[in-house]
Coordinates of C-alpha atoms in Angstrom, one line a residue:
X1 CA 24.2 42.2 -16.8
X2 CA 23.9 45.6 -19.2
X3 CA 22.1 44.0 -21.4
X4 CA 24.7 41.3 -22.1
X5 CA 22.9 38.0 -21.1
X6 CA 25.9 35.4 -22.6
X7 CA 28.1 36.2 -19.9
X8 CA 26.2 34.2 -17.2
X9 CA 24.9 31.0 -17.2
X10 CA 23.2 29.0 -14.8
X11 CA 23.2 25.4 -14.1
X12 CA 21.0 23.7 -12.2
X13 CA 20.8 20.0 -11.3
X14 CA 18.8 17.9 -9.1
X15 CA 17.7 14.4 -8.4
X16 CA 14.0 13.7 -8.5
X17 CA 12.8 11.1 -5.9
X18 CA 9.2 8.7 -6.6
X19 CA 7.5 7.7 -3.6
X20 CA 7.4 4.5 -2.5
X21 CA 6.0 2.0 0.5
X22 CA 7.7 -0.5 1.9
X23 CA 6.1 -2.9 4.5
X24 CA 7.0 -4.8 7.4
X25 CA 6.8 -7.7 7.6
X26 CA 7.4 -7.8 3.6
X27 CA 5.7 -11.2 3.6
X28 CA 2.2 -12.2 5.2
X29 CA 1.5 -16.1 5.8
X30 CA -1.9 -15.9 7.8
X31 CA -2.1 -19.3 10.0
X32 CA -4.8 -21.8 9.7
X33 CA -7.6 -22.1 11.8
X34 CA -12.0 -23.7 11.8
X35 CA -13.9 -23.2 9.4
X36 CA -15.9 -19.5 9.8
X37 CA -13.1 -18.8 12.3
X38 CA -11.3 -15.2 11.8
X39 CA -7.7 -15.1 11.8
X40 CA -5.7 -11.3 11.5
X41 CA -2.5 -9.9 12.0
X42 CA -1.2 -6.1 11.3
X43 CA 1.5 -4.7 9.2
X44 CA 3.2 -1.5 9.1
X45 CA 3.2 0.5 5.7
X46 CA 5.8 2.8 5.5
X47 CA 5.8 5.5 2.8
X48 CA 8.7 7.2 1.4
X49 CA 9.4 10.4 -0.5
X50 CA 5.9 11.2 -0.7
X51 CA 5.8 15.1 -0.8
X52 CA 1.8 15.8 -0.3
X53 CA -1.3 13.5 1.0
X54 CA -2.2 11.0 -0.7
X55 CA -4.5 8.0 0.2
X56 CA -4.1 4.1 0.1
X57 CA -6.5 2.2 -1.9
X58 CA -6.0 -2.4 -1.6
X59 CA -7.2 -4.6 -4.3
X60 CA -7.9 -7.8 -2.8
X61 CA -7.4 -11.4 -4.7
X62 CA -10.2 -12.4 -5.8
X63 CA -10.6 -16.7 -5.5
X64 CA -12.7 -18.8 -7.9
X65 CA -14.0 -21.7 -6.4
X66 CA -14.8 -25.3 -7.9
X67 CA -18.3 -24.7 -8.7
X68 CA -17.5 -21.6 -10.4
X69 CA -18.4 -19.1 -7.2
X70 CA -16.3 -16.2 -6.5
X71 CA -14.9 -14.9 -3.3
X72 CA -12.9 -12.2 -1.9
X73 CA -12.0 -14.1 1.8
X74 CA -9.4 -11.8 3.1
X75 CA -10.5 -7.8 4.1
X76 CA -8.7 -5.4 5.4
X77 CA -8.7 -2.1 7.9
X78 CA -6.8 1.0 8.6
X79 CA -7.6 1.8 11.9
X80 CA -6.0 5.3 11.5
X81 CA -7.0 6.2 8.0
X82 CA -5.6 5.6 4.8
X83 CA -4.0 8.8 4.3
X84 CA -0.5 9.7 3.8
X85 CA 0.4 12.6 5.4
X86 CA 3.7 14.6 5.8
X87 CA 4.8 15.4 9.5
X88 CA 6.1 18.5 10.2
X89 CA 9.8 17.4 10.5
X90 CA 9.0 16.1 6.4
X91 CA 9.1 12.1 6.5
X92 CA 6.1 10.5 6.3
X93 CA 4.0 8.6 9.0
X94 CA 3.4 5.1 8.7
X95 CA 0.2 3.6 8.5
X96 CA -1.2 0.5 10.5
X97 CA -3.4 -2.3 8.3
X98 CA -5.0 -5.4 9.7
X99 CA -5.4 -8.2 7.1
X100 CA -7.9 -10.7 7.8
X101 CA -8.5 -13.8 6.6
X102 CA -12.1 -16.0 7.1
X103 CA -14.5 -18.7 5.3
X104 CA -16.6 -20.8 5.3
X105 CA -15.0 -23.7 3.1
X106 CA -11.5 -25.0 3.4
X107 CA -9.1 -23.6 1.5
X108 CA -5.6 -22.7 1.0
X109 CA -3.9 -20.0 -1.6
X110 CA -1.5 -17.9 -2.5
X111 CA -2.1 -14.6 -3.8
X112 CA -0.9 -11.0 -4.1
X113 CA -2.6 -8.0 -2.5
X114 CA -2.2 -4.5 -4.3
X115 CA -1.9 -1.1 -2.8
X116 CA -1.8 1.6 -4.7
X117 CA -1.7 5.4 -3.9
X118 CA -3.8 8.1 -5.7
X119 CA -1.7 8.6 -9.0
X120 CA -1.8 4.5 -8.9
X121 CA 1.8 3.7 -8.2

């Protein structure tokens, strides 16, 4: 270089990825069954891009009933943890949720549910 620095430059480009999930199936249409009577199925999240750990959090809908009650009738569980993790060959593991769905009054609705990872994407 002797001292000459505007002979050399240096470019440098690169294409930054945001992580994502993706689920499967992308839709969830729990079936109707009795009053008090549980009904549950499973869905795979899988996480993309993400680079370090970082751990799912669900809002659930919340339903307001006629007489002005509110109720959140569908839960959830991850079985294996919420975590995302990064294997060692650098994709990330999917995680396993089971929905659930139960009440005590009849009902039908249509709603969203909400997972979001630590820097709430």
């Amino acid at each position: 270089l002797n001292d000459n620095p505007s002979l050399y430059k240096i470019t440098l480009s690169g294409t930054m990825k945001s992580p994502k999930i993706n689920f499967d199936p992308p839709f969830l249409m729990l079936m109707p069954v009795p009053l008090d009577v549980k009904t549950e199925t499973a869905i795979s999240i899988i996480p993309q891009d993400y680079l370090r750990q970082s751990r799912i959090q669900v809002e659930l809908p919340e339903l307001e009933l006629d007489e002005g009650d509110r109720i959140y009738p569908l839960s959830v569980q991850f079985p294996e943890g919420q975590d995302i993790v990064l294997s060692s060959d650098g994709t990330n593991e999917e995680l396993i949720c089971h929905i659930s769905f139960k009440s005590s009054r009849p009902m039908s609705f249509l709603g969203n549910m909400f997972f979001i990872d630590e820097e709430e994407n």
